[in-house]
mmCIF file of C-alpha atoms in Angstrom:
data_model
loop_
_atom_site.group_PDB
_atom_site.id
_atom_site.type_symbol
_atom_site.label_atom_id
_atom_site.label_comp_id
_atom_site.label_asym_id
_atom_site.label_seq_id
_atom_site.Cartn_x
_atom_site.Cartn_y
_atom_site.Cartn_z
ATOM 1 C CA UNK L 430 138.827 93.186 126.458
ATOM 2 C CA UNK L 431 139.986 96.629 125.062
ATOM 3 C CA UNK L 432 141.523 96.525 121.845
ATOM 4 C CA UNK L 433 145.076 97.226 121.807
ATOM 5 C CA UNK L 434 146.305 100.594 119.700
ATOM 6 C CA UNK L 435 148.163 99.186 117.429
ATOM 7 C CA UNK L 436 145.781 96.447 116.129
ATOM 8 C CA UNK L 437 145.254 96.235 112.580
ATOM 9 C CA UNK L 438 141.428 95.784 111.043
ATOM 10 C CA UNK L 439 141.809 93.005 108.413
ATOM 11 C CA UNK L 440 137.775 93.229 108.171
ATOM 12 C CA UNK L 441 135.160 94.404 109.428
ATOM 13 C CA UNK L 442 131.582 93.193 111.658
ATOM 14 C CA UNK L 443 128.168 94.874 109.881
ATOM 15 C CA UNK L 444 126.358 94.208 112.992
ATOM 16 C CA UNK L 445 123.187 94.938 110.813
ATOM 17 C CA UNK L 446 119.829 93.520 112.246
ATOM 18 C CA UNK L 447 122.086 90.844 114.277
ATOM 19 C CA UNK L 448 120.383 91.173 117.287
ATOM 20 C CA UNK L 449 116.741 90.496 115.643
ATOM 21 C CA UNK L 450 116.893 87.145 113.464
ATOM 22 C CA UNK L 451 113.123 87.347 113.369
ATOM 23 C CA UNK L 452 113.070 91.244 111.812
ATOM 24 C CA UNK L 453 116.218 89.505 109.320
ATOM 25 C CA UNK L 454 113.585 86.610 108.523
ATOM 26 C CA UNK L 455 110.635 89.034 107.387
ATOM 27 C CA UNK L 456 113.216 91.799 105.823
ATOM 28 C CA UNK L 457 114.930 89.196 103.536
ATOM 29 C CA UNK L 458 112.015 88.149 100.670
ATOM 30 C CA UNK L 459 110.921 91.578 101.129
ATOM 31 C CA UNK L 460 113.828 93.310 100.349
ATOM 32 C CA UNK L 461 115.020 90.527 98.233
ATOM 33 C CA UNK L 462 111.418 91.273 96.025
ATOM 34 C CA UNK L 463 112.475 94.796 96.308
ATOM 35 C CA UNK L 464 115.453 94.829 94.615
ATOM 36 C CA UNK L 465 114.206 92.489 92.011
ATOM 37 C CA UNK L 466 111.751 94.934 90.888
ATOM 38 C CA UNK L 467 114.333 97.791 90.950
ATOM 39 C CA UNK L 468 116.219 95.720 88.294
ATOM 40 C CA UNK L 469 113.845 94.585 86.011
ATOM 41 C CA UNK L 470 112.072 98.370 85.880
ATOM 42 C CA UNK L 471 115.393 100.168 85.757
ATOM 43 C CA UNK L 472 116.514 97.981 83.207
ATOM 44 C CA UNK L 473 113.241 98.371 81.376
ATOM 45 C CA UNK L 474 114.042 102.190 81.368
ATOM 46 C CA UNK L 475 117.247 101.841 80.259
ATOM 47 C CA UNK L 476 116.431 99.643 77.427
ATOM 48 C CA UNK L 477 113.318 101.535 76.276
ATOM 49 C CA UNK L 478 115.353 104.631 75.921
ATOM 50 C CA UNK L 479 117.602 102.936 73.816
ATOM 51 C CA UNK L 480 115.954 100.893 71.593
ATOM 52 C CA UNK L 481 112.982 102.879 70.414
ATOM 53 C CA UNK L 482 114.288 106.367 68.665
ATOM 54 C CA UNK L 483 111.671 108.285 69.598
ATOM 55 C CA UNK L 484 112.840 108.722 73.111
ATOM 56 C CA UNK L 485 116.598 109.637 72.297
ATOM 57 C CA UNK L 486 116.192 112.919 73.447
ATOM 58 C CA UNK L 487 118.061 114.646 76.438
ATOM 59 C CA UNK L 488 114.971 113.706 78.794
ATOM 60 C CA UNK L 489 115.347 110.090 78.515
ATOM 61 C CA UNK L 490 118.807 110.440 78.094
ATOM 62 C CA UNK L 491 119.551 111.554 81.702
ATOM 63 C CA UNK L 492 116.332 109.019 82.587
ATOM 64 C CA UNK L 493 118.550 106.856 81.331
ATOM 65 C CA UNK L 494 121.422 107.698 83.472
ATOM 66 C CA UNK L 495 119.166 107.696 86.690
ATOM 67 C CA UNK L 496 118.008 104.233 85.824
ATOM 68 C CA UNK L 497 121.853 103.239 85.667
ATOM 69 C CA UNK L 498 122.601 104.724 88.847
ATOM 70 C CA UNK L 499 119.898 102.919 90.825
ATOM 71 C CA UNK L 500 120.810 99.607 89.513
ATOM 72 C CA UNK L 501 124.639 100.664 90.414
ATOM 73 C CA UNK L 502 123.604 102.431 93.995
ATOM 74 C CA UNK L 503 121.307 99.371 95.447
ATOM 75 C CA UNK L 504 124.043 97.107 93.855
ATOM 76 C CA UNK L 505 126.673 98.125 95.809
ATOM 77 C CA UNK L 506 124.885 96.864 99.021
ATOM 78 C CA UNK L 507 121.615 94.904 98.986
ATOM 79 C CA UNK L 508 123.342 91.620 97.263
ATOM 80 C CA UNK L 509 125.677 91.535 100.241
ATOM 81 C CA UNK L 510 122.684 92.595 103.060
ATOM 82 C CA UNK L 511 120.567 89.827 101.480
ATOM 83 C CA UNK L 512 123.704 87.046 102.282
ATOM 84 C CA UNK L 513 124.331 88.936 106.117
ATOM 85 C CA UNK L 514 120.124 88.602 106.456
ATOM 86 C CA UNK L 515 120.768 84.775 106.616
ATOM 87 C CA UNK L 516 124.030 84.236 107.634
ATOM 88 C CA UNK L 517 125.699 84.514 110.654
ATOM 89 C CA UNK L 518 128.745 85.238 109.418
ATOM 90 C CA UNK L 519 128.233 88.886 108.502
ATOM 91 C CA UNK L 520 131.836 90.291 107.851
ATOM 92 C CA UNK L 521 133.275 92.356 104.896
ATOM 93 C CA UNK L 522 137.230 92.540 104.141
ATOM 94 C CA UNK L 523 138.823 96.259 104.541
ATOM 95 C CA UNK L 524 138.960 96.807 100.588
ATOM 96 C CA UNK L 525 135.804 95.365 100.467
ATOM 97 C CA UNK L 526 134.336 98.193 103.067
ATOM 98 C CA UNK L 527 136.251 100.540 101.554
ATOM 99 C CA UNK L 528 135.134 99.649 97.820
ATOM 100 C CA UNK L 529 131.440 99.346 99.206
ATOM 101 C CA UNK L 530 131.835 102.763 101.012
ATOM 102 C CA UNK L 531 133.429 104.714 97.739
ATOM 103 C CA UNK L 532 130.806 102.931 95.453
ATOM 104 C CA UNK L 533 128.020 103.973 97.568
ATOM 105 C CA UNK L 534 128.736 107.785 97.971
ATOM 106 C CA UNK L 535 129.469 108.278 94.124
ATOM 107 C CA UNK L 536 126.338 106.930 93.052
ATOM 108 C CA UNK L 537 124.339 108.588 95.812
ATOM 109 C CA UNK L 538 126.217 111.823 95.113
ATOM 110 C CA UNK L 539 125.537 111.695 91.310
ATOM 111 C CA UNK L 540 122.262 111.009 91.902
ATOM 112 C CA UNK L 541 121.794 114.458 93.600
ATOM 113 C CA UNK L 542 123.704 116.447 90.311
ATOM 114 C CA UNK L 543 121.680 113.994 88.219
ATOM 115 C CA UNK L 544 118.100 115.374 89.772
ATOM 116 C CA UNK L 545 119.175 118.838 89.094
ATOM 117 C CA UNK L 546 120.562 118.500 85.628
ATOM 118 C CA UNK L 547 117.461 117.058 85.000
ATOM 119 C CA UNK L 548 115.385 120.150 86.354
ATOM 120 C CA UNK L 549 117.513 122.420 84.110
ATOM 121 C CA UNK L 550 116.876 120.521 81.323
ATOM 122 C CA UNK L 551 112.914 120.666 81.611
ATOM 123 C CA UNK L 552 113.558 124.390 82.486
ATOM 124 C CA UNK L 553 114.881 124.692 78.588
ATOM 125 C CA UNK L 554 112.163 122.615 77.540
ATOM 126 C CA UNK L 555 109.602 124.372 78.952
ATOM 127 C CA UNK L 556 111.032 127.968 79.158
ATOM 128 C CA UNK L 557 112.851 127.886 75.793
ATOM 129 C CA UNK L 558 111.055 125.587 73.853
ATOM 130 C CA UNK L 559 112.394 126.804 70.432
ATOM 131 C CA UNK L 560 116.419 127.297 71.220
ATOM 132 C CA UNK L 561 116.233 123.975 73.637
ATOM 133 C CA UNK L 562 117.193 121.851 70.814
ATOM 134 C CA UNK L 563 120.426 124.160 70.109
ATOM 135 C CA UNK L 564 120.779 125.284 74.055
ATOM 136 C CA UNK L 565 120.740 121.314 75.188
ATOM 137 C CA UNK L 566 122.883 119.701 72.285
ATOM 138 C CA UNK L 567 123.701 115.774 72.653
ATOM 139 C CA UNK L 568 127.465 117.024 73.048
ATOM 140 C CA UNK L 569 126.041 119.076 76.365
ATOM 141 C CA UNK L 570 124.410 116.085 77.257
ATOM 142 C CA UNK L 571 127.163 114.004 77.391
ATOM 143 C CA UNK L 572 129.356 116.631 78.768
ATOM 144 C CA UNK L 573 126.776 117.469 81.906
ATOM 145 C CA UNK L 574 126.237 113.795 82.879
ATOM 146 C CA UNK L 575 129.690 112.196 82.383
ATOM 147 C CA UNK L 576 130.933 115.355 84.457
ATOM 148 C CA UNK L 577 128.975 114.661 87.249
ATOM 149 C CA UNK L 578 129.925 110.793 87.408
ATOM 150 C CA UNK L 579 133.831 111.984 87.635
ATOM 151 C CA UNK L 580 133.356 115.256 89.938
ATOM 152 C CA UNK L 581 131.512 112.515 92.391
ATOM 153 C CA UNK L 582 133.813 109.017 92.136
ATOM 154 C CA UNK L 583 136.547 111.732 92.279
ATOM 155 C CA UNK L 584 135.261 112.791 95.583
ATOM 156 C CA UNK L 585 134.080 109.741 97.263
ATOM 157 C CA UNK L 586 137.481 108.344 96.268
ATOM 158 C CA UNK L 587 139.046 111.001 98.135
ATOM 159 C CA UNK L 588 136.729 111.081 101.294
ATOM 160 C CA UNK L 589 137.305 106.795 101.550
ATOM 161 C CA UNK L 590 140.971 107.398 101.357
ATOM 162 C CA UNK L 591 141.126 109.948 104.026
ATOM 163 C CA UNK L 592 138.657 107.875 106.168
ATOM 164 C CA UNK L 593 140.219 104.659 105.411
ATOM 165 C CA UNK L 594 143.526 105.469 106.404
ATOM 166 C CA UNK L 595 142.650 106.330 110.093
ATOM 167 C CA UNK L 596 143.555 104.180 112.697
ATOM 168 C CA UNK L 597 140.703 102.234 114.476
ATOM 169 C CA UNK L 598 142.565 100.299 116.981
ATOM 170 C CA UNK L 599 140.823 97.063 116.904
ATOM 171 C CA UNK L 600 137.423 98.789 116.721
ATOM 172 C CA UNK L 601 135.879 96.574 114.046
ATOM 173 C CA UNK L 602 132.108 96.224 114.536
ATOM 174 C CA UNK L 603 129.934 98.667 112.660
ATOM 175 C CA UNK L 604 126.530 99.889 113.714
ATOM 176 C CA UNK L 605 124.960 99.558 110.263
ATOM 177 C CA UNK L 606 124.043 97.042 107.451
ATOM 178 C CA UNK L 607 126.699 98.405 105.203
ATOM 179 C CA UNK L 608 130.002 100.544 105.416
ATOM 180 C CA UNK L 609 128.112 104.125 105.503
ATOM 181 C CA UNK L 610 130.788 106.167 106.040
ATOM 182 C CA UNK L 611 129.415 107.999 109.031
ATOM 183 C CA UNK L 612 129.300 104.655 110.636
ATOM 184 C CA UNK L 613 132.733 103.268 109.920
ATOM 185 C CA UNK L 614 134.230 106.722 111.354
ATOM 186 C CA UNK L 615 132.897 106.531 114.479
ATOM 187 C CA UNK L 616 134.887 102.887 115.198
ATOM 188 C CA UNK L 617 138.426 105.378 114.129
ATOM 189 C CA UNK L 618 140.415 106.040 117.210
ATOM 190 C CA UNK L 619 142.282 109.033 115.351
ATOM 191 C CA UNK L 620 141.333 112.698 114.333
ATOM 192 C CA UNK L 621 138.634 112.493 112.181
ATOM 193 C CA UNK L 622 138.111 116.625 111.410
ATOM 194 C CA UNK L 623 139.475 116.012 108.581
ATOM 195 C CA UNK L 624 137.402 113.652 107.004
ATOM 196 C CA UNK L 625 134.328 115.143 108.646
ATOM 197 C CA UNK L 626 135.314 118.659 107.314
ATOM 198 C CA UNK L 627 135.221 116.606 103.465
ATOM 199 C CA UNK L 628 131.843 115.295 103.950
ATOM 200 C CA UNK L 629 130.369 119.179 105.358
ATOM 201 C CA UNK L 630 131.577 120.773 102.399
ATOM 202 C CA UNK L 631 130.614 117.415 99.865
ATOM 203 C CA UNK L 632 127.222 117.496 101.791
ATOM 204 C CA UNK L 633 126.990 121.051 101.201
ATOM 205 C CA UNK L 634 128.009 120.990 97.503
ATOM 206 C CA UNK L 635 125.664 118.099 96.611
ATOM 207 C CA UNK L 636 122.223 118.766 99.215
ATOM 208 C CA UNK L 637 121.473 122.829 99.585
ATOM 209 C CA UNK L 638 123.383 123.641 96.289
ATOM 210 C CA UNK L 639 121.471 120.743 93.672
ATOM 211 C CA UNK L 640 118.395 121.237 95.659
ATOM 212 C CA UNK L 641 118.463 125.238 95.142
ATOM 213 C CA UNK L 642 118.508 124.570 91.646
ATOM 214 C CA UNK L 643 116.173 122.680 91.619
ATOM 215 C CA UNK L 644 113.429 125.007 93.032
ATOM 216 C CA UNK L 645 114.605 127.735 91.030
ATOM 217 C CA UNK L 646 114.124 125.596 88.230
ATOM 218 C CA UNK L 647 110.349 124.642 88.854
ATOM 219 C CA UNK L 648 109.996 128.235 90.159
ATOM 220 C CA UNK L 649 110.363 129.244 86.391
ATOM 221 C CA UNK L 650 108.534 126.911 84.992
ATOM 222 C CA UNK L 651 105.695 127.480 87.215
ATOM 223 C CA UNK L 652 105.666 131.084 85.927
ATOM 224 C CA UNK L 653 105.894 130.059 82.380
ATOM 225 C CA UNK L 654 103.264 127.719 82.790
ATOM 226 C CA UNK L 655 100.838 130.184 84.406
ATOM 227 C CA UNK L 656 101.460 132.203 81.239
ATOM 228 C CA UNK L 657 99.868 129.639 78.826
ATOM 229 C CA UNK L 658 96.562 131.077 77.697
ATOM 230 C CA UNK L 659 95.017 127.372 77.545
ATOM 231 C CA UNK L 660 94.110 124.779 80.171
ATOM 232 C CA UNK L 661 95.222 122.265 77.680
ATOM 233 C CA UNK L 662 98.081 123.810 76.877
ATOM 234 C CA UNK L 663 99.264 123.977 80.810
ATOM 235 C CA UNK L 664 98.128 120.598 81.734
ATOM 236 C CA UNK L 665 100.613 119.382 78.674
ATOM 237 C CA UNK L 666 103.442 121.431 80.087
ATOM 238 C CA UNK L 667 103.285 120.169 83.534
ATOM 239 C CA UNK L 668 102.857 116.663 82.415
ATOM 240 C CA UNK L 669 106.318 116.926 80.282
ATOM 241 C CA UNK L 670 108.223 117.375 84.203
ATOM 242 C CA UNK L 671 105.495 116.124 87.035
ATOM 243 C CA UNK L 672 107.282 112.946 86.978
ATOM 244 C CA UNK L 673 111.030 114.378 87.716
ATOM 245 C CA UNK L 674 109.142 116.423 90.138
ATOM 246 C CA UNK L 675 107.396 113.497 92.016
ATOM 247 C CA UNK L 676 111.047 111.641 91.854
ATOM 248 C CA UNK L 677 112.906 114.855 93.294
ATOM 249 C CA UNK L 678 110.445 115.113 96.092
ATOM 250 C CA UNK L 679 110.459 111.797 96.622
ATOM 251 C CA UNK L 680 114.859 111.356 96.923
ATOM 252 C CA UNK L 681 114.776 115.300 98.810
ATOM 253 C CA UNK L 682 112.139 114.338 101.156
ATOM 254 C CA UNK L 683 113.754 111.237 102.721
ATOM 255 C CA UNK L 684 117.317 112.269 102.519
ATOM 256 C CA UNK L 685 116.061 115.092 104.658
ATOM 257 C CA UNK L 686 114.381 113.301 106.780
ATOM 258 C CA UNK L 687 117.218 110.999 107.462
ATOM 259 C CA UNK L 688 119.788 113.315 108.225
ATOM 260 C CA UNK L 689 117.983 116.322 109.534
ATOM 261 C CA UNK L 690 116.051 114.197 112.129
ATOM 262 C CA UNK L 691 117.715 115.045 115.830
ATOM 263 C CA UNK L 692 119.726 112.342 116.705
ATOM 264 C CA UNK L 693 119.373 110.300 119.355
ATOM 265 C CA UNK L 694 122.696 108.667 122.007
ATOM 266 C CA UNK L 695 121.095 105.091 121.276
ATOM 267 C CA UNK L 696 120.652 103.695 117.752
ATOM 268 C CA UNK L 697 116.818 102.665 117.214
ATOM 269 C CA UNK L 698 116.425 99.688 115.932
ATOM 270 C CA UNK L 699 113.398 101.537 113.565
ATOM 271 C CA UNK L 700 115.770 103.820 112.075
ATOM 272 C CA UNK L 701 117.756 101.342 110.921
ATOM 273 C CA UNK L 702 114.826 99.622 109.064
ATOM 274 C CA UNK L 703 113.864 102.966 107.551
ATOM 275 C CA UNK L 704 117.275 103.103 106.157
ATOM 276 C CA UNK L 705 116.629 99.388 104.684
ATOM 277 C CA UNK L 706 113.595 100.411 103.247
ATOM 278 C CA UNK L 707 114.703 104.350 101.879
ATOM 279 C CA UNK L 708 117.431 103.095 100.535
ATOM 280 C CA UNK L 709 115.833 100.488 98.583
ATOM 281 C CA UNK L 710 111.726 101.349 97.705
ATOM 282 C CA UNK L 711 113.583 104.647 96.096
ATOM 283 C CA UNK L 712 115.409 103.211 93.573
ATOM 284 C CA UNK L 713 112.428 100.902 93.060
ATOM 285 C CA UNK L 714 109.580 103.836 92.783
ATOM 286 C CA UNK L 715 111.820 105.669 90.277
ATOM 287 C CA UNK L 716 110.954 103.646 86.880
ATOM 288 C CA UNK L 717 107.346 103.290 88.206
ATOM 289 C CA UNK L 718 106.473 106.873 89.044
ATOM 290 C CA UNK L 719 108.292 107.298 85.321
ATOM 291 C CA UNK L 720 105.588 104.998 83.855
ATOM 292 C CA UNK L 721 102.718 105.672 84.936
ATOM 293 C CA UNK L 722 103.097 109.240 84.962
ATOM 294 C CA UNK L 723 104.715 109.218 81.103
ATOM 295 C CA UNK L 724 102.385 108.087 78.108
ATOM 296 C CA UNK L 725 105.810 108.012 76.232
ATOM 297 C CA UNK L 726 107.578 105.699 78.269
ATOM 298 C CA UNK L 727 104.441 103.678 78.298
ATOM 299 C CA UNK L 728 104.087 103.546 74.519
ATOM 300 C CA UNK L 729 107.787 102.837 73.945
ATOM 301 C CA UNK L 730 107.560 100.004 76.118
ATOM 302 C CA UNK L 731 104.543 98.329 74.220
ATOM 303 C CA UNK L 732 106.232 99.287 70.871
ATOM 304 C CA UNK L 733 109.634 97.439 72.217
ATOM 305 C CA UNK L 734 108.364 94.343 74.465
ATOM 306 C CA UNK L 735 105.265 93.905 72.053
ATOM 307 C CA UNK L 736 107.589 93.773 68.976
ATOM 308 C CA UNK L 737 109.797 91.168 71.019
ATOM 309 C CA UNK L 738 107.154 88.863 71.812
ATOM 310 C CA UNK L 739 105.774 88.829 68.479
ATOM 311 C CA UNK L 740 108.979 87.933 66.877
ATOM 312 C CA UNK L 741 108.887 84.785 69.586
#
């Protein structure tokens, strides 16, 4: 039956993995052991950082900030997959979708600022070792990281609004495991230029523009590096940023591949598990590629979970 124009979507139909309950069965303890890890070691980051002094420097401080935004990112959607995974009943409310959808693009979208703050601020490390502590002051700190969480829930807020207030006639059952936005404004039944003109320039601003930063970023370092008379003393440089380097390729490389890919008329069934598994294992790698790659993260976290279980 066609939906009738002016029927109004009270909720809406993640159609997810619906059609494969055995791909649901092997995708729930795995992503469910997934996320569990992303918890524990992004919590462990965050709580190193803070609790042993020697890392309360900018480094860990926007480490710190990454670690929070994973936790908040895989948040706003694997709890509720993990239910859909074994239920049949695999509906969200409207402000739900709409909460889900806003949540989702801030944290992915301060994500992308985060990575390249982060580059700049191994650029003054590295490049301008002696003014970094002046050039990359706690207040800068603070003023860099809390502006890109507002800039970003500013802008998802305003690109759910505009996509939330089209019509969608009825349409209520969404290709995809959570309310991407991409997904939910194909169901509209209205003009959507506008909302798809938002996300080209939002895309723009947060993919080519953070990105280009970034490489100029290592681009310099790698030319300061190259300048240091000493094996020893270039090994120890690169060591101070391979591990933002291994996270940035890591969180470039897929998002590229997942929206650069040609798309196909018919939705594969193996894209949508790549999403599943992007969008979680890279929150989870984070911490990990953090510590083993980082002797100080490794050292805080014997200092701070040893001193713990002695006191038991």
């Amino acid at each position: 039956m066609e939906p009738v124009n002016g029927t109004v979507v009270s909720e809406f139909f993640l159609k997810g993995f619906s059609g494969y309950p055995a791909l649901e069965r092997v995708l729930f303890p795995l992503c469910s052991a997934m996320y569990l890890v992303t918890l524990l070691g992004n919590m462990a980051i965050v709580a190193v950082s803070t609790l042993d002094a020697r890392l309360h420097t900018p480094m860990y401080f926007f480490l710190g900030n990454l670690s929070i935004l994973d936790i908040c990112y895989t948040s706003t959607f694997v709890p509720l997959m993990l239910v859909h995974l074994l239920s049949p009943q695999k509906t969200i409310s409207f402000i739900g979708c709409a909460i889900q959808m806003c949540l989702s693009l801030s944290t992915g979208s301060t994500e992308c600022l985060l990575l390249a703050i982060m580059a700049y601020d191994r650029y003054l490390a590295i490049c301008q070792p002696l003014r970094y502590p002046m050039l990359m002051s706690h207040r800068l700190c603070l003023l860099l990281a809390g502006a890109a969480w507002v800039f970003c829930l500013i802008k998802s807020v305003t690109e759910t609004v505009i996509a939330m207030k089209l019509p969608f006639c009825g349409h209520h059952v969404v290709s995809h495991f959570t309310c991407e936005i991409l997904a939910v404004l194909k169901l509209a039944c209205g003009d959507t230029s506008v909302s798809e003109d938002f996300l080209l320039v939002g895309a723009i601003l947060l993919l080519p523009v953070p990105l280009a930063l970034v490489c100029l970023s290592y681009a310099l370092i790698l030319t300061t590096i190259l300048r240091v008379p000493s094996a020893t003393g270039r090994h120890k440089a690169f060591s101070t940023c391979s591990a933002h380097l291994a996270v940035v390729l890591l969180f470039y490389s897929t998002v590229i591949f997942m929206y650069m890919k040609p798309k196909s008329k018919e939705a594969h069934i193996s894209d949508e598990v790549f999403t599943v598994l992007y969008a979680v294992v890279t929150p989870m790698l984070n911490p990990v590629i953090y510590s083993l790659r980082n002797k100080e993260v490794k050292e805080a976290a014997k200092k701070v979970f040893g001193s713990r279980q002695a006191c038991r």
